[in-house]
Coordinates of C-alpha atoms in Angstrom, one line a residue:
M12 CA 0.0 0.0 0.0
W13 CA 1.3 3.4 -0.9
L14 CA 1.8 5.6 2.1
R15 CA -0.9 8.1 2.6
Q16 CA 1.5 10.9 3.4
E17 CA 3.2 10.4 -0.1
L18 CA -0.2 10.6 -1.8
L19 CA -1.1 13.8 0.1
K20 CA 2.1 15.5 -1.0
S21 CA 1.2 15.1 -4.7
I22 CA -2.4 16.3 -4.0
W23 CA -1.0 19.3 -2.1
H24 CA 0.9 20.4 -5.2
A25 CA -2.3 20.1 -7.3
F26 CA -4.3 22.1 -4.6
T27 CA -1.7 24.9 -4.5
A28 CA -1.7 25.0 -8.3
L29 CA -5.5 25.7 -8.2
D30 CA -4.9 28.5 -5.7
L31 CA -4.3 31.2 -8.3
D32 CA -4.7 34.1 -5.8
Q33 CA -2.3 32.5 -3.3
R34 CA -4.8 33.0 -0.5
G35 CA -4.7 29.3 0.5
K36 CA -8.3 28.6 -0.8
V37 CA -9.8 26.9 -3.8
S38 CA -13.3 27.0 -5.2
K39 CA -15.6 24.0 -4.8
S40 CA -16.0 23.5 -8.5
Q41 CA -12.3 23.1 -9.0
L42 CA -12.1 20.7 -6.0
K43 CA -14.9 18.7 -7.5
V44 CA -13.0 18.3 -10.8
L45 CA -9.8 17.5 -8.8
S46 CA -11.6 14.9 -6.7
H47 CA -13.2 13.3 -9.8
N48 CA -9.8 13.0 -11.5
L49 CA -8.2 11.5 -8.4
C50 CA -11.0 8.9 -8.0
T51 CA -10.7 8.0 -11.7
V52 CA -6.9 7.5 -11.5
M53 CA -7.1 5.7 -8.1
K54 CA -10.0 3.5 -9.4
I55 CA -12.4 4.6 -6.7
P56 CA -16.1 5.1 -7.4
H57 CA -16.7 8.9 -7.3
D58 CA -19.7 10.4 -5.4
P59 CA -20.2 14.0 -6.5
V60 CA -22.9 14.6 -3.9
A61 CA -20.5 13.7 -1.0
L62 CA -18.5 16.9 -1.5
E63 CA -21.7 19.1 -1.3
E64 CA -23.0 17.2 1.8
H65 CA -19.6 17.4 3.5
F66 CA -19.4 21.1 3.0
K67 CA -23.1 22.0 3.2
E68 CA -22.5 24.1 6.3
D69 CA -19.7 26.0 4.6
S70 CA -21.4 27.5 1.6
K71 CA -19.8 30.9 1.7
G72 CA -17.0 30.4 -0.9
P73 CA -13.7 28.6 -1.6
L74 CA -12.2 26.1 0.8
S75 CA -8.8 26.0 2.4
N76 CA -6.4 23.1 2.5
Q77 CA -7.3 22.3 6.1
G78 CA -11.0 22.2 5.2
Y79 CA -10.5 19.9 2.2
M80 CA -8.2 17.5 4.0
P81 CA -10.9 15.7 6.1
Y82 CA -13.1 15.1 3.0
L83 CA -10.0 13.8 1.1
N84 CA -9.2 11.3 3.9
M85 CA -12.7 10.1 4.5
F86 CA -14.1 9.7 0.9
I87 CA -11.0 9.1 -1.2
L88 CA -7.9 8.0 0.7
D89 CA -9.7 5.6 3.0
K90 CA -11.0 3.7 -0.1
V91 CA -7.6 3.5 -1.9
Q92 CA -6.5 0.0 -3.1
Q93 CA -3.0 -1.0 -4.1
D94 CA -3.8 -1.9 -7.7
F95 CA -3.9 1.7 -9.1
D96 CA -1.0 3.2 -11.2
I97 CA 1.0 5.5 -9.0
L98 CA 2.7 7.1 -12.0
E99 CA -0.6 8.0 -13.5
F100 CA -1.7 9.5 -10.2
N101 CA 1.4 11.6 -10.0
Q102 CA 1.1 12.6 -13.6
V103 CA -2.4 14.0 -12.9
C104 CA -1.1 16.1 -10.0
W105 CA 2.0 17.1 -11.9
T106 CA 0.0 18.3 -14.9
L107 CA -2.0 20.7 -12.7
S108 CA 1.0 22.0 -10.9
C109 CA 3.7 22.3 -13.6
K110 CA 1.6 24.7 -15.8
K111 CA 1.8 27.3 -13.1
N112 CA 5.3 26.9 -11.8
L113 CA 7.6 25.3 -14.5
C114 CA 9.4 26.8 -17.4
T115 CA 11.9 24.5 -19.2
T116 CA 13.1 26.9 -21.9
N117 CA 16.5 27.5 -20.2
L118 CA 16.9 24.1 -18.6
L119 CA 19.0 21.2 -19.7
I120 CA 16.3 18.6 -18.9
T121 CA 13.1 17.6 -20.5
R122 CA 9.6 17.9 -19.0
N123 CA 9.7 14.1 -18.3
D124 CA 13.0 14.5 -16.4
A125 CA 11.4 17.4 -14.5
F126 CA 8.4 15.2 -13.6
K127 CA 10.8 12.6 -12.2
I128 CA 12.6 15.2 -10.1
W129 CA 9.2 16.4 -8.9
C130 CA 8.3 12.8 -7.8
I131 CA 11.7 12.4 -6.1
F132 CA 11.1 15.7 -4.3
N133 CA 7.8 14.4 -2.9
F134 CA 9.6 11.3 -1.7
L135 CA 12.5 13.1 0.0
S136 CA 10.6 16.2 1.3
E137 CA 9.7 16.8 4.9
D138 CA 6.2 15.8 6.1
Q139 CA 5.3 19.4 6.8
Y140 CA 3.5 22.0 4.7
P141 CA 4.4 23.9 2.7
L142 CA 6.6 21.1 1.3
V143 CA 10.3 21.7 1.2
I144 CA 13.4 19.5 0.8
M145 CA 16.4 19.9 3.2
V146 CA 19.8 20.6 1.8
E147 CA 21.0 17.2 3.2
E148 CA 18.4 15.5 1.0
V149 CA 19.5 17.5 -2.0
E150 CA 23.0 16.3 -1.5
Y151 CA 21.8 12.7 -1.1
F152 CA 19.8 13.0 -4.4
M153 CA 22.7 14.6 -6.4
R154 CA 25.2 12.0 -5.0
K155 CA 22.9 9.2 -6.3
V156 CA 22.7 10.9 -9.7
T157 CA 26.5 11.2 -10.1
E158 CA 27.0 7.7 -8.8
A159 CA 24.5 6.4 -11.3
V160 CA 26.3 7.9 -14.3
G161 CA 29.8 7.0 -12.8
S162 CA 30.8 10.6 -12.4
G163 CA 32.7 12.0 -9.4
W164 CA 31.0 14.0 -6.7
S165 CA 32.3 17.6 -6.2
E166 CA 32.2 18.5 -2.6
E167 CA 33.6 21.9 -3.2
K168 CA 30.7 22.8 -5.6
F169 CA 28.1 21.7 -3.1
E170 CA 29.8 23.7 -0.4
G171 CA 29.7 26.7 -2.7
F172 CA 26.0 26.1 -3.4
K173 CA 25.3 26.0 0.4
L174 CA 27.1 29.3 0.8
Q175 CA 24.9 30.9 -1.9
L176 CA 21.8 29.8 0.0
N177 CA 23.1 31.9 3.0
R178 CA 20.9 30.9 5.9
K179 CA 18.3 29.1 3.8
S180 CA 18.5 25.4 4.5
C181 CA 15.7 24.1 2.2
L182 CA 14.4 24.3 -1.3
T183 CA 11.0 24.0 -3.0
A184 CA 10.2 21.5 -5.7
W185 CA 10.6 24.1 -8.5
E186 CA 13.9 25.4 -7.0
L187 CA 15.2 21.8 -7.0
I188 CA 14.1 21.3 -10.6
E189 CA 15.8 24.6 -11.6
L190 CA 19.0 23.7 -9.7
V191 CA 19.3 20.3 -11.5
G192 CA 18.2 21.7 -14.8
M193 CA 20.7 24.6 -14.8
G194 CA 23.5 22.0 -14.3
Y195 CA 25.2 23.8 -11.5
L196 CA 25.9 20.6 -9.5
S197 CA 26.3 18.4 -12.6
K198 CA 28.9 20.3 -14.8
G199 CA 30.5 18.1 -17.3
M200 CA 27.4 16.0 -17.9
N201 CA 25.4 16.3 -21.2
Q202 CA 21.7 16.2 -21.3
H203 CA 21.5 12.5 -22.1
T204 CA 23.8 11.5 -19.3
L205 CA 22.0 13.6 -16.8
S206 CA 18.6 12.1 -18.0
L207 CA 20.0 8.6 -17.5
G208 CA 21.1 9.4 -13.9
I209 CA 17.7 11.0 -13.0
N210 CA 15.9 8.0 -14.5
E211 CA 17.9 5.5 -12.5
V212 CA 17.4 7.3 -9.2
F213 CA 13.7 7.7 -10.1
Q214 CA 13.4 3.9 -10.7
E215 CA 15.1 3.1 -7.4
L216 CA 13.3 5.6 -5.1
I217 CA 9.9 6.0 -6.7
L218 CA 9.3 2.7 -8.6
D219 CA 11.2 0.6 -5.9
M220 CA 13.5 -0.9 -8.6
L221 CA 16.4 -1.7 -6.3
K222 CA 18.5 -3.4 -9.0
Q223 CA 18.0 -4.4 -12.6
G224 CA 20.1 -6.1 -15.3
Y225 CA 20.4 -9.0 -17.7
M226 CA 21.0 -12.5 -16.3
M227 CA 20.5 -16.1 -17.5
K228 CA 17.6 -18.1 -15.9
K229 CA 17.1 -21.9 -15.9
G230 CA 13.6 -23.1 -16.9
H231 CA 11.5 -25.4 -14.8
V232 CA 10.1 -27.5 -17.6
R233 CA 12.6 -27.6 -20.5
K234 CA 15.6 -27.0 -18.2
N235 CA 17.1 -24.6 -20.8
W236 CA 18.9 -21.4 -20.0
T237 CA 17.3 -18.1 -21.3
E238 CA 18.5 -14.5 -21.0
R239 CA 16.0 -12.3 -19.1
W240 CA 15.9 -8.7 -17.8
F241 CA 15.6 -9.0 -14.0
V242 CA 14.1 -6.2 -11.8
L243 CA 14.5 -6.5 -8.0
R244 CA 11.8 -4.9 -5.9
P245 CA 11.5 -4.9 -2.1
N246 CA 9.2 -8.0 -2.0
S247 CA 9.7 -9.6 -5.5
L248 CA 12.1 -10.3 -8.3
L249 CA 10.5 -9.9 -11.7
Y250 CA 12.0 -10.9 -15.1
Y251 CA 11.1 -9.6 -18.5
I252 CA 12.1 -10.5 -22.1
C253 CA 14.1 -7.2 -22.5
E254 CA 14.7 -4.0 -20.6
D255 CA 11.7 -2.1 -22.0
L256 CA 9.6 -4.0 -19.3
E257 CA 6.7 -4.5 -21.8
E258 CA 6.4 -8.3 -21.6
K259 CA 6.8 -9.8 -18.2
K260 CA 7.7 -13.5 -18.2
G261 CA 7.5 -14.3 -14.5
E262 CA 7.8 -13.1 -10.9
I263 CA 9.6 -14.5 -7.9
I264 CA 7.8 -13.5 -4.7
L265 CA 10.2 -12.9 -1.8
D266 CA 9.2 -13.4 1.8
R267 CA 10.8 -14.1 5.1
N268 CA 11.1 -17.8 4.4
C269 CA 13.1 -17.3 1.2
C270 CA 16.9 -17.5 1.0
V271 CA 19.6 -17.0 -1.7
E272 CA 22.7 -19.1 -2.0
S273 CA 25.7 -19.3 -4.2
L274 CA 26.2 -22.4 -6.5
P275 CA 29.3 -24.0 -8.0
D276 CA 29.7 -23.8 -11.8
K277 CA 27.9 -26.5 -13.7
E278 CA 26.5 -27.3 -17.1
G279 CA 28.9 -24.9 -18.7
K280 CA 27.4 -22.0 -16.7
K281 CA 29.4 -19.8 -14.3
C282 CA 28.6 -17.3 -11.6
L283 CA 25.5 -19.3 -10.5
F284 CA 23.2 -18.7 -7.5
I285 CA 19.8 -20.0 -6.5
V286 CA 16.8 -18.3 -4.9
K287 CA 14.9 -20.7 -2.8
C288 CA 11.2 -20.0 -2.1
T289 CA 8.6 -22.0 -0.3
D290 CA 7.3 -23.8 -3.4
K291 CA 10.0 -23.3 -6.0
S292 CA 13.7 -22.7 -6.5
F293 CA 15.2 -20.6 -9.3
E294 CA 18.7 -21.1 -10.6
I295 CA 20.2 -17.9 -12.1
S296 CA 23.6 -17.2 -13.8
A297 CA 25.1 -13.7 -13.6
S298 CA 27.5 -12.2 -16.2
D299 CA 30.5 -12.1 -13.8
K300 CA 31.5 -12.7 -10.2
K301 CA 31.1 -9.0 -9.2
K302 CA 27.5 -8.9 -10.6
K303 CA 26.7 -12.2 -8.9
Q304 CA 27.9 -10.9 -5.5
E305 CA 25.9 -7.6 -6.0
W306 CA 22.7 -9.5 -6.8
I307 CA 23.1 -11.9 -3.9
Q308 CA 23.7 -9.1 -1.4
A309 CA 20.8 -7.1 -2.8
I310 CA 18.3 -10.0 -2.6
Q311 CA 19.6 -10.9 0.9
S312 CA 19.0 -7.3 2.0
C313 CA 15.4 -7.4 0.8
I314 CA 14.8 -10.8 2.6
Q315 CA 16.3 -9.5 5.8
L316 CA 14.1 -6.3 5.7
L317 CA 11.1 -8.6 5.1
R318 CA 12.1 -10.7 8.1
L319 CA 12.4 -7.6 10.3
G320 CA 9.0 -6.2 9.0
L321 CA 10.6 -3.1 7.4
S322 CA 10.0 -1.4 4.1
S323 CA 12.4 -0.9 1.2
P324 CA 16.0 0.1 1.9
H325 CA 15.8 3.6 0.6
R326 CA 12.6 4.3 2.7
E327 CA 14.4 3.0 5.8
A328 CA 17.4 5.2 4.9
R329 CA 15.1 8.2 4.5
L330 CA 13.6 7.6 8.0
R331 CA 17.1 7.3 9.5
R332 CA 18.2 10.6 7.9
R333 CA 15.0 12.3 9.1
E334 CA 15.5 11.0 12.6
L335 CA 19.1 12.2 12.5
R336 CA 18.0 15.7 11.4
Q337 CA 15.4 15.8 14.1
R338 CA 17.9 14.8 16.7
Q339 CA 20.3 17.4 15.4
Q340 CA 17.6 20.0 15.3
A341 CA 16.6 19.1 18.9
E342 CA 20.2 19.4 20.0
E343 CA 20.5 22.8 18.2
E344 CA 17.3 24.0 19.9
A345 CA 18.5 22.7 23.2
L346 CA 21.9 24.4 22.6
A347 CA 20.1 27.7 21.6
E348 CA 18.0 27.5 24.8
R349 CA 21.1 26.8 26.8
M350 CA 22.8 29.8 25.1
K351 CA 19.8 32.0 26.1
Q352 CA 20.0 30.8 29.6
L353 CA 23.7 31.4 29.7
Q354 CA 23.3 34.9 28.2
A355 CA 20.6 35.7 30.9
A356 CA 22.9 34.4 33.6
N357 CA 25.8 36.4 32.1
E358 CA 23.7 39.6 32.2
N359 CA 22.8 38.9 35.8
K360 CA 26.5 38.3 36.6
E361 CA 27.4 41.6 35.0
K362 CA 24.8 43.4 37.1
E363 CA 26.2 41.7 40.2
L364 CA 29.7 42.6 39.1
E365 CA 28.8 46.3 38.9
V366 CA 27.3 46.2 42.4
M367 CA 30.4 44.5 43.6
K368 CA 32.6 47.0 41.8
K369 CA 31.0 49.9 43.7
K370 CA 31.4 48.1 47.0
M371 CA 35.0 47.4 46.1
E372 CA 35.6 51.1 45.5
E373 CA 34.2 51.9 48.9
T374 CA 36.2 49.2 50.6
A375 CA 39.3 50.4 48.6
A376 CA 39.0 53.9 50.1
K377 CA 38.7 52.4 53.6
A378 CA 41.6 50.1 52.8
A379 CA 43.8 53.1 51.8
T380 CA 43.6 54.7 55.2
E381 CA 44.1 51.4 56.9
E382 CA 47.1 50.9 54.7
E383 CA 48.8 54.1 55.8
M384 CA 48.4 53.1 59.4
R385 CA 49.6 49.6 58.6
M386 CA 52.7 50.9 56.7
K387 CA 53.8 52.9 59.8
T388 CA 53.5 50.0 62.0
Q389 CA 55.2 47.8 59.3
F390 CA 58.2 50.1 59.2
D391 CA 58.7 49.8 63.0
L392 CA 58.3 46.1 62.7
Q393 CA 60.8 46.0 59.8
D394 CA 63.5 47.7 62.0
R395 CA 63.0 45.3 64.8
H396 CA 63.1 42.4 62.3
R397 CA 66.2 43.7 60.8
L398 CA 68.0 43.7 64.1
D399 CA 66.7 40.2 64.8
L400 CA 67.8 39.0 61.4
E401 CA 71.4 40.4 61.9
R402 CA 71.6 38.5 65.3
E403 CA 70.2 35.4 63.7
K404 CA 72.7 35.7 60.8
M405 CA 75.7 35.8 63.1
V406 CA 74.4 32.8 65.1
R407 CA 73.8 31.0 61.8
Q408 CA 77.4 31.7 60.6
Q409 CA 78.7 30.2 63.9
M410 CA 76.5 27.2 63.5
E411 CA 77.6 26.7 59.9
E412 CA 81.3 26.8 60.9
Q413 CA 80.6 24.1 63.6
V414 CA 78.6 22.1 61.1
A415 CA 81.4 22.3 58.6
Q416 CA 83.9 21.2 61.2
K417 CA 81.7 18.3 62.2
S418 CA 81.1 17.3 58.6
S419 CA 84.9 17.2 57.9
E420 CA 85.3 15.0 61.0
L421 CA 82.4 12.9 59.8
D422 CA 84.0 12.6 56.4
Q423 CA 87.3 11.4 57.9
Y424 CA 85.5 8.9 60.1
L425 CA 83.5 7.6 57.1
Q426 CA 86.7 7.4 55.0
R427 CA 88.3 5.3 57.8
V428 CA 85.2 3.1 58.0
R429 CA 85.4 2.5 54.2
E430 CA 89.1 1.6 54.5
L431 CA 88.3 -0.9 57.2
E432 CA 85.5 -2.3 55.2
D433 CA 87.9 -2.7 52.2
M434 CA 90.5 -4.4 54.4
Y435 CA 87.8 -6.7 55.8
H436 CA 86.7 -7.6 52.3
Q437 CA 90.3 -8.3 51.3
L438 CA 90.8 -10.4 54.4
E439 CA 87.7 -12.4 53.5
E440 CA 88.9 -12.9 50.0
A441 CA 92.3 -14.1 51.2
L442 CA 90.6 -16.5 53.6
E443 CA 88.4 -17.7 50.9
D444 CA 91.4 -18.2 48.6
E445 CA 93.3 -20.1 51.4
R446 CA 90.2 -22.3 52.0
Q447 CA 89.9 -23.0 48.3
A448 CA 93.6 -23.8 48.1
K449 CA 93.3 -26.3 50.9
Q450 CA 90.3 -27.9 49.2
D451 CA 92.3 -28.2 46.0
E452 CA 95.3 -29.7 47.9
E453 CA 93.0 -32.3 49.5
A454 CA 91.6 -33.1 46.1
M455 CA 95.1 -33.5 44.7
H456 CA 96.1 -35.8 47.6
K457 CA 93.0 -37.9 47.0
M458 CA 93.7 -38.0 43.3
Q459 CA 97.4 -39.1 43.9
A460 CA 96.3 -41.8 46.3
R461 CA 93.8 -43.1 43.7
L462 CA 96.5 -43.0 41.0
L463 CA 98.9 -44.9 43.2
E464 CA 96.2 -47.5 43.9
E465 CA 95.5 -47.8 40.2
E466 CA 99.3 -48.1 39.5
A467 CA 99.7 -50.8 42.1
A468 CA 96.8 -52.7 40.6
R469 CA 98.3 -52.3 37.1
R470 CA 101.7 -53.5 38.4
A471 CA 100.1 -56.6 39.9
E472 CA 98.3 -57.3 36.6
L473 CA 101.6 -56.8 34.7
E474 CA 103.5 -59.1 37.0
Q475 CA 100.8 -61.8 36.5
I476 CA 101.0 -61.2 32.7
H477 CA 104.8 -61.5 32.9
L478 CA 104.6 -64.8 34.9
Q479 CA 102.1 -66.1 32.3
Q480 CA 104.5 -65.1 29.5
T481 CA 107.5 -66.7 31.1
R482 CA 105.5 -69.9 31.7
A483 CA 104.3 -69.8 28.1
L484 CA 107.9 -69.2 26.9
S485 CA 109.2 -72.1 28.9
Q486 CA 106.4 -74.4 27.6
T487 CA 107.1 -73.3 24.0
Q488 CA 110.8 -74.0 24.4
A489 CA 110.1 -77.6 25.7
E490 CA 107.6 -78.1 22.8
K491 CA 110.2 -76.7 20.4
Q492 CA 112.9 -79.2 21.7
E493 CA 110.4 -82.1 21.3
M494 CA 109.6 -80.9 17.8
V495 CA 113.3 -80.7 16.9
A496 CA 113.7 -84.3 18.2
E497 CA 110.7 -85.4 16.2
Q498 CA 112.0 -83.6 13.1
V499 CA 115.4 -85.4 13.5
A500 CA 113.6 -88.7 13.8
K501 CA 111.4 -87.9 10.8
E502 CA 114.5 -87.0 8.8
R503 CA 116.0 -90.3 9.7
E504 CA 112.9 -92.1 8.7
L505 CA 112.8 -90.1 5.4
E506 CA 116.4 -91.2 4.7
A507 CA 115.4 -94.9 5.3
A508 CA 112.4 -94.4 3.0
V509 CA 114.7 -92.9 0.3
Q510 CA 117.0 -95.9 0.5
Q511 CA 114.0 -98.3 0.3
L512 CA 112.8 -96.3 -2.7
K513 CA 116.1 -96.7 -4.4
L514 CA 115.9 -100.5 -3.9
L515 CA 112.4 -100.5 -5.3
E516 CA 113.7 -98.7 -8.4
K517 CA 116.2 -101.3 -9.0
E518 CA 113.6 -104.0 -8.6
R519 CA 111.2 -102.2 -11.0
Q520 CA 114.0 -101.9 -13.6
G521 CA 114.4 -105.7 -13.5
A522 CA 110.6 -106.2 -13.7
L523 CA 110.4 -103.9 -16.7
E524 CA 113.0 -105.9 -18.5
Q525 CA 111.0 -109.1 -18.0
Y526 CA 107.7 -107.6 -19.1
E527 CA 108.7 -105.8 -22.3
E528 CA 106.1 -107.6 -24.3
V529 CA 103.2 -106.5 -22.2
T530 CA 100.2 -105.1 -23.9
R531 CA 99.2 -101.5 -24.3
K532 CA 96.9 -101.8 -21.4
L533 CA 99.9 -102.8 -19.2
E534 CA 101.9 -99.8 -20.6
R535 CA 99.1 -97.5 -19.6
A536 CA 99.1 -99.2 -16.3
A537 CA 102.8 -98.7 -16.1
K538 CA 102.3 -95.0 -16.9
K539 CA 99.7 -94.8 -14.2
T540 CA 102.1 -96.5 -11.8
K541 CA 104.7 -93.9 -12.7
K542 CA 102.2 -91.2 -11.9
W543 CA 101.4 -92.8 -8.6
K544 CA 105.1 -93.1 -7.9
D545 CA 105.5 -89.3 -8.5
K546 CA 102.5 -88.7 -6.2
V547 CA 104.0 -90.9 -3.5
A548 CA 107.3 -89.1 -3.8
Q549 CA 105.5 -85.8 -3.4
H550 CA 103.6 -86.9 -0.3
E551 CA 106.6 -88.6 1.3
G552 CA 104.9 -92.1 1.2
L553 CA 105.6 -95.3 -0.6
V554 CA 103.2 -97.7 -2.2
R555 CA 104.1 -100.7 -4.3
L556 CA 103.8 -100.6 -8.0
I557 CA 100.8 -102.0 -9.7
Q558 CA 101.7 -105.3 -11.3
P559 CA 99.9 -106.7 -14.3
G560 CA 97.4 -109.4 -13.3
H561 CA 94.0 -110.6 -14.0
K562 CA 91.4 -108.2 -15.4
T563 CA 89.2 -108.8 -12.4
P564 CA 89.3 -106.0 -9.7
Q565 CA 92.1 -106.5 -7.2
R566 CA 92.8 -105.0 -3.9
I567 CA 96.0 -102.9 -3.7
T568 CA 98.3 -103.9 -0.9
N569 CA 101.8 -102.9 0.3
W570 CA 104.8 -105.3 -0.2
G571 CA 108.5 -105.2 0.0
P572 CA 110.9 -104.1 2.7
A573 CA 109.1 -100.7 3.3
S574 CA 105.6 -102.1 3.5
F575 CA 103.3 -101.1 6.3
T576 CA 99.7 -101.7 7.2
D577 CA 96.8 -99.3 6.6
V578 CA 96.6 -98.5 10.3
E579 CA 100.3 -97.5 10.3
L580 CA 99.7 -95.4 7.2
E581 CA 96.9 -93.5 8.9
L582 CA 99.0 -92.9 12.0
R583 CA 101.9 -91.7 9.9
K584 CA 99.5 -89.4 8.0
K585 CA 98.1 -87.8 11.3
S586 CA 101.6 -87.3 12.8
W587 CA 102.8 -85.7 9.6
Q588 CA 99.8 -83.3 9.5
E589 CA 100.3 -82.4 13.2
R590 CA 104.0 -81.6 12.6
K591 CA 103.1 -79.4 9.6
N592 CA 100.5 -77.5 11.6
Q593 CA 103.0 -76.9 14.5
G594 CA 105.7 -75.7 12.0
A595 CA 103.2 -73.2 10.6
Q596 CA 102.3 -71.9 14.2
T597 CA 106.0 -71.5 15.2
Q598 CA 106.7 -69.6 12.0

């Protein structure tokens, strides 16, 4: 529902436009026409008799604004529904008022731009009549325009504009239109740029279009992605085919149960987010990450305001600015009242000071006479004090000499005490050094005793080792003598074996002569016998030659003078191996 106060502002402009004499009154016939037009635009059934019955007691002439207001509230505004076109309503009131007050010949803006500024004025103006807009709201409006076109705001120009206003802190609707149309605060903008900025602010503040732009939307049936022109309002998100807003394709109703969340990229689409409602969810893809974040924040702000039960953001901001101005005005009024009280108190203080000044002059005359008497007595007292001071000075000099003498004696005594303390500290250090030396000497004695004990233990160990070595040497000498004797015996045995070998050679020569006609097999056997003979010679043992015999396997036995049994051969082999090992150990 449109706020009644905003509707009354537009009607007030129309009423004042009908007041040609500027007496604050309008004829009944004109009010009838105005009421009929308002009812037609606001889709309210018009009752022409109601105006006459309402004002039947007041038939003298034209009516004032205060007299027309009760009829307006009772028969028109109380019946207003939300489905009427607010732009058409404002256009009717604008048409009546602009003919009297507007001249666009020297302005940089069109009549349509002037109408939009007039609507913005009604939105930002104070709820007091006659309607005016505060300078702070003018600054807010111009800042929004410059931000909309991406231009920089000039603080210096606005400060200069406020200086031109002198003490005036507000503007009428026509002064605001003239200010914007003359381009004083928008230098550097052409007519088209300024018109775009005014239109964007008009859409946001008047049409409640908080944000708009192209985005991709995923369908619910075909699941395809289609580009739509989205328009965000305080309680809905509408989407159209294009930005001319002629063909609406759908609407997302926002309430306190809705939420908006970011989505990861999928299906080749980036910068995705989803608007979750009670019955449906809508997936939307923005053009870039910055636009995605801006849309998410804007939708979240609308949902948060709906949860708090508040209106659109710019309406809440307007209320906060008004409350701030009211507080500042109240503080200024309190400060002015305080200044008046301080000024009155200051005047009272000045009067009191004048009375006190007269009293002080009287008391000063009395004080002068008293001062003369006091000076005389003071001179006498000064003489007496001078004599007393001289006596005290002499006494003080004597006392100072005594104190100096005592202080010198005290210094000598303190010097002596310091010397004694130094000697005491030196004596303590000498005693400490002596004590430390004794401890070091005892430690050295203990160390020497421990070293002597260790040396004695080592000597005992060395003596035992020496005894063991002497025993081992004596034992090795005995073993060496035994080995020499054994070696001599072995040499003798070797010589006997050599002699026996020579005899065997002679016998073999005789046998070879007898068996010259032996077969090849016996020759190979003879060669093998020779090979065995060489091996026996190498291993210092003797075996008999293999004699030709039967082809059946025969057992090899020893024969001749040097023959010995198998047991004796094993014993000789063991003894020979032991002597060889002992020889290797001795070497």
